[in-house]
XYZ file of C-alpha atoms in Angstrom:
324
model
C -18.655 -14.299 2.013
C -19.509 -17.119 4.575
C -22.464 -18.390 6.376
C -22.622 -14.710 8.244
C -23.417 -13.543 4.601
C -26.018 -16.223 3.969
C -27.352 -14.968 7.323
C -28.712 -12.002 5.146
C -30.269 -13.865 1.890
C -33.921 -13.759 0.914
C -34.249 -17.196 0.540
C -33.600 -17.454 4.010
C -37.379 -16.517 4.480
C -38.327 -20.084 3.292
C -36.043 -22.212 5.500
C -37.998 -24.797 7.660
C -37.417 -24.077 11.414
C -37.362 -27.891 12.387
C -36.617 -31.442 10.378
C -35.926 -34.703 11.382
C -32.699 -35.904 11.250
C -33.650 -38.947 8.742
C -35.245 -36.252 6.027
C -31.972 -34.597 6.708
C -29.903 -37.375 5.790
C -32.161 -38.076 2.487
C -31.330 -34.712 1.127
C -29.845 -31.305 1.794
C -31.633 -28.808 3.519
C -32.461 -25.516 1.698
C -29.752 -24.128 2.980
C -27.409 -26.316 0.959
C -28.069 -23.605 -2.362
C -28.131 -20.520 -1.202
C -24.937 -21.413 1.652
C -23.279 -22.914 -1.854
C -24.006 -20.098 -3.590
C -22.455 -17.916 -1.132
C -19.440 -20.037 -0.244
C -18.521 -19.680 -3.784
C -18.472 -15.351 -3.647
C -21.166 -14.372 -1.737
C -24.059 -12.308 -3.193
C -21.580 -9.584 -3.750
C -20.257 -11.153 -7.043
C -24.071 -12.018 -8.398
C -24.591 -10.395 -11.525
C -25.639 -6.684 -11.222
C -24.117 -3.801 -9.384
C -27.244 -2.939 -7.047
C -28.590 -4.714 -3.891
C -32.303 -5.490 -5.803
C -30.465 -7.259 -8.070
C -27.989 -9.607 -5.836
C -31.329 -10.654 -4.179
C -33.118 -11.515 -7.208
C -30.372 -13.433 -8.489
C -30.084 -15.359 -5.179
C -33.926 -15.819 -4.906
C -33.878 -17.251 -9.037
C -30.852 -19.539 -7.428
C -33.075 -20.899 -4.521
C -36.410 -20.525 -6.329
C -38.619 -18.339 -4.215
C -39.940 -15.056 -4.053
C -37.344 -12.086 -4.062
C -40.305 -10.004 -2.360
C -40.066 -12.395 0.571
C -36.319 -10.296 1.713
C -38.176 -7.653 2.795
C -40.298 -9.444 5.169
C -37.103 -11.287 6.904
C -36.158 -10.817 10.734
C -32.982 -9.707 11.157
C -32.712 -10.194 14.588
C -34.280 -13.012 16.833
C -34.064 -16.774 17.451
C -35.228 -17.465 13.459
C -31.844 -15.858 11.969
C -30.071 -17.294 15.265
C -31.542 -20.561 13.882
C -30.410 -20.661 9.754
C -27.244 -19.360 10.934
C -26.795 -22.449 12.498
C -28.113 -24.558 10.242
C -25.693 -23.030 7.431
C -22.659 -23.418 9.708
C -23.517 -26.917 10.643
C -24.192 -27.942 7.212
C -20.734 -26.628 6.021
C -18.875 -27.270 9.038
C -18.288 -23.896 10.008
C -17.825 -23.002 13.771
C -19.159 -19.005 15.389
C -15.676 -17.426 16.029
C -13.987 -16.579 19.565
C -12.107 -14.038 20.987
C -9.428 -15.714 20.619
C -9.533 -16.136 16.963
C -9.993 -12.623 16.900
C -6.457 -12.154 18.370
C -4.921 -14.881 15.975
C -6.608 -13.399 12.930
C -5.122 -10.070 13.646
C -1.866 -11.428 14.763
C -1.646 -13.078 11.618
C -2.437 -10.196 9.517
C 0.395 -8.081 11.354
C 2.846 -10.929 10.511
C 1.838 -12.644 7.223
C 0.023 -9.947 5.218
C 1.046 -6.211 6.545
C 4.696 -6.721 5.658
C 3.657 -7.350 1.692
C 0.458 -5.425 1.309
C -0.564 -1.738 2.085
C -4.311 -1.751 0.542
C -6.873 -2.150 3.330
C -9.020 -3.734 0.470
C -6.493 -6.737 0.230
C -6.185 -6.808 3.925
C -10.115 -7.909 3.939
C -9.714 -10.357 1.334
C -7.046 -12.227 3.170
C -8.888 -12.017 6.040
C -11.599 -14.008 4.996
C -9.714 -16.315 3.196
C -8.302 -17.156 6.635
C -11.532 -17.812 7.470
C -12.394 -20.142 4.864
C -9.126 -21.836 5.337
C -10.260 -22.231 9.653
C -13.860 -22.924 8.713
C -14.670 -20.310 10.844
C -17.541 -17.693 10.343
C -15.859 -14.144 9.062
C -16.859 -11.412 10.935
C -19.247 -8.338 10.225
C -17.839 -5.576 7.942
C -17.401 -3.714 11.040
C -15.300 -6.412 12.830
C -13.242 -6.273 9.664
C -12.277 -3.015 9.054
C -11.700 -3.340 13.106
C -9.699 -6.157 12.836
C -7.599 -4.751 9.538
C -7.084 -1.568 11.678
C -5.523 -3.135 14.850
C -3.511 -5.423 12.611
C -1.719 -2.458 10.723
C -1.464 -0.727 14.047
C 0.399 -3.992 15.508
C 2.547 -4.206 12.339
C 3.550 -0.549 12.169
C 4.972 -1.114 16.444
C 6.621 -3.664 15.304
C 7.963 -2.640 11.840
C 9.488 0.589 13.671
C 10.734 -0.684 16.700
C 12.533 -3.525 14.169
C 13.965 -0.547 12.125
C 14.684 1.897 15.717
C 17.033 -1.163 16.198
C 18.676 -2.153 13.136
C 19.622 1.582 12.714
C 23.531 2.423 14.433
C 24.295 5.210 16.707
C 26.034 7.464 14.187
C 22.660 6.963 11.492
C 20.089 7.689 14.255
C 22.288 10.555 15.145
C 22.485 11.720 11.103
C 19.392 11.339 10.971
C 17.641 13.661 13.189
C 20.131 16.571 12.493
C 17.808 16.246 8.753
C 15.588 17.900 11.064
C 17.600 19.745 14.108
C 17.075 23.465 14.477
C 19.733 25.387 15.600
C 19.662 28.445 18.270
C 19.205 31.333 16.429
C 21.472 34.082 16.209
C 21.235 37.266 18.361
C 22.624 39.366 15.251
C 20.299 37.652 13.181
C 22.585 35.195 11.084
C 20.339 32.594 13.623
C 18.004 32.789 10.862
C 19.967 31.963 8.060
C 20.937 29.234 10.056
C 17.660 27.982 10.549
C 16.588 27.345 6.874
C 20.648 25.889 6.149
C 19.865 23.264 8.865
C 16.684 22.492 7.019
C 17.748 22.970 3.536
C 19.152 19.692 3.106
C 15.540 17.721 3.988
C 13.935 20.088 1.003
C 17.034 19.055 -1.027
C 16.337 15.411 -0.687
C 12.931 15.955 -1.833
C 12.790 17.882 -4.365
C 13.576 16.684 -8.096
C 16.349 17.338 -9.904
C 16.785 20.993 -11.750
C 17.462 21.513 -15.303
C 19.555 19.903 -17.224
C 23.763 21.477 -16.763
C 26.153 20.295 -15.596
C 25.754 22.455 -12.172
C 22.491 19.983 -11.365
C 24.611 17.062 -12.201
C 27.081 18.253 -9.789
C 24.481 18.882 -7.212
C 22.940 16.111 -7.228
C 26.220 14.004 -6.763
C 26.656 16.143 -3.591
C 23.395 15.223 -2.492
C 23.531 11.562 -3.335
C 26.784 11.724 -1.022
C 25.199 13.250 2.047
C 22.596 10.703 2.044
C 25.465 7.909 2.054
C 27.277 9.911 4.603
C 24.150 8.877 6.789
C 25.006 5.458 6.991
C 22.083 3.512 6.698
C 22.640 -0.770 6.873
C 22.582 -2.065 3.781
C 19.841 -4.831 5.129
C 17.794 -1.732 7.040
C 14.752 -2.761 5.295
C 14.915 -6.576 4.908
C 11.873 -8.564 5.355
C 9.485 -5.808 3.908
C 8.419 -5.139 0.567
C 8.978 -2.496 -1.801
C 5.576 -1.248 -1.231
C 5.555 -0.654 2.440
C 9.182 1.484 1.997
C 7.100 3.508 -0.177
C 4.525 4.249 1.307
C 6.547 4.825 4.254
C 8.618 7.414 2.043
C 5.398 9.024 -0.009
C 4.184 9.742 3.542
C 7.865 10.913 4.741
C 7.394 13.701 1.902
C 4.380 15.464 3.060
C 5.675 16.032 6.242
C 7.353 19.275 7.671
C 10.266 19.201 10.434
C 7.958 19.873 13.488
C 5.572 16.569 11.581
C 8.671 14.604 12.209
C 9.684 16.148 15.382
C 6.170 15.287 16.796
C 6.263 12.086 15.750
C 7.539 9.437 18.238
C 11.361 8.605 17.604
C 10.767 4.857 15.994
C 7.908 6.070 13.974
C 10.271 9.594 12.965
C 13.444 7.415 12.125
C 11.345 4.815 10.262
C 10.125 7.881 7.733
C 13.289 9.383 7.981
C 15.163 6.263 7.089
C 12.728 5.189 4.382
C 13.016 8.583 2.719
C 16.737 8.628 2.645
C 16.438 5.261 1.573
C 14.131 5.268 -1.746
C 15.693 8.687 -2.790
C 19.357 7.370 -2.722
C 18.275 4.883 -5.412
C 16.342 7.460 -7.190
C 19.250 9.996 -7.200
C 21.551 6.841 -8.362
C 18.805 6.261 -11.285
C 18.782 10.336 -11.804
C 22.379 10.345 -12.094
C 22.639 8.225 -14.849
C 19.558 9.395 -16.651
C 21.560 13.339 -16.025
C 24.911 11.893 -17.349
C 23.579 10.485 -20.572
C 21.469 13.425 -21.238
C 24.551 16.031 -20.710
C 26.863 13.659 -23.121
C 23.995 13.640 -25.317
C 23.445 17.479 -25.356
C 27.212 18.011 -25.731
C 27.113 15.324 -28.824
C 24.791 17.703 -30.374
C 26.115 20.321 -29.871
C 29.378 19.538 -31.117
C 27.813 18.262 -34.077
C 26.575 21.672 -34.893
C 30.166 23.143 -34.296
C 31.744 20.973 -36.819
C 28.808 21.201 -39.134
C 29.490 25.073 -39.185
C 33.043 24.774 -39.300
C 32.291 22.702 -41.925
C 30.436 25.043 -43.949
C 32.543 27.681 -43.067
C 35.626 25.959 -44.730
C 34.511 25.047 -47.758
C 33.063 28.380 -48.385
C 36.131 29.608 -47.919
C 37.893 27.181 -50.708
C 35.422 27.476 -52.714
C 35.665 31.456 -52.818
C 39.714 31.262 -53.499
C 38.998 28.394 -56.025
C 37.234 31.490 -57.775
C 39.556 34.502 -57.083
C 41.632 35.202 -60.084
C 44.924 34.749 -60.158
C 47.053 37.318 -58.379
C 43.984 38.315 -56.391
């Protein structure tokens, strides 16, 4: 945390209101510990999980009275006044709308393509801030500010994908989750669930272990190539964001999808189609060596029995008598 933080400390209580600019010079104000103590983590990282004791660490730090917190004006010129003394001191400027706009630009470009937890969104953000010796907003402003970014990165991420995607895969892609007409003599229905089938299909696992599920799942592994997504669909973004464009992909219905506007709907679509094709490749080979394992074993037993079974059979006409 920044000097908004050390807005908020108890040893604030004890800060002179004026100075003169020669006593200034001769030595730091009081400011100078607790802002230090801040800039390094903020009372958040003091030793001790509750609030009592982040404020009796900082009071020990600045040595005055942690009872003194509770008698502190949030509001009014005094906490108008240290906050300006802190930023001054540490060169820190008040932020603008406009760095508003380039702090959430920047998240949308720099951090939302690589990172998916809101939690890591805030700690970039106020490293940003360090970096711009700017003041870091309220909590409020933050989870604000992380909101609008991912909102601004998910426009942009779909539109990029809406447009990287051909004709003939945008077109594969939504019969996943066309409905046809149904049938007056009832075969409509039938119809119905085929048309959706294949979306279950592609998310559901793999079934036990035969060679019929091997089968099936090389037939499904080929539809999803049939769809003909680019081969660079998805550059730029990390693994993460695909996934958690895909885990979201799989708790959705048809009519979720259908709903949803048609970047947003081909992005999921896409991103599903996308991390299961690898996973079927991966489930493939995992199937294959399991089968040829299974039929190893088996075989083994065959020839163990036959095995058995032969030289019981020698060893019984070893024994016969002769002419028997």
């Amino acid at each position: 945390m920044f000097p908004h933080a050390a807005s908020q400390s108890s040893s604030i209580a004890e800060l002179p209101r004026s100075r003169s600019s020669a006593a200034e010079a001769a030595r730091p104000p009081r400011t100078y510990h607790i802002a230090t103590f801040l800039r390094a983590g903020g009372p958040l990282s003091a030793p001790g999980g509750r609030a009592e004791d982040r404020v009796d660490y900082v009071a020990g730090q600045v040595k005055v009275d942690a009872a003194l917190f509770a008698e502190y004006r949030w509001s009014g010129s005094t906490i108008e006044y240290h906050r300006a003394q802190i930023r001054r001191f540490h060169g820190f400027r008040e932020p603008t709308v406009a760095d508003e706009d380039k702090l959430t630009f920047w998240l949308a470009d720099k951090i939302c393509p690589v990172e998916t937890s809101r939690e890591r969104l805030r700690a970039a953000l106020l490293a940003r801030c360090r970096e711009e010796r700017t003041e870091p907003p309220t909590p409020k402003q933050i989870e604000r500010l992380a909101g609008a970014a991912e909102a601004l990165f998910e426009r942009e991420f779909t539109a990029t994908m809406r447009r990287r995607l051909p004709v003939s895969a945008v077109v594969a892609l939504e019969d996943l989750i066309a409905v046809p007409d149904p049938d007056p003599e009832g075969e409509g229905e039938a119809g119905g669930a085929g048309a959706r089938s294949f979306l279950q299909e592609l998310k559901e696992d793999p079934g036990p272990l035969q060679l019929e599920t091997l089968l099936a799942e090389i037939v499904k592994l080929e539809r999803v190539k049939a769809i003909g997504l680019p081969e660079g669909l998805f550059e730029g973004v990390s693994e993460k964001v695909v996934e958690v464009w895909r885990a979201r992909a799989m708790r959705m219905y048809p009519s979720d999808f259908a709903a949803a506007p048609e970047p947003i709907r081909l992005t999921l679509l896409a991103a599903l189609c996308w991390v299961r094709k690898a996973e079927m490749i991966d489930g493939l080979v995992e199937l294959l060596i399991q089968l040829v394992h299974k039929i190893s074993v088996r075989a083994e037993k065959v020839v163990s029995s036959a095995s058995r079974t032969s030289c019981a059979f020698w060893w019984r006409c070893a024994k016969a008598p002769p002419g028997a």
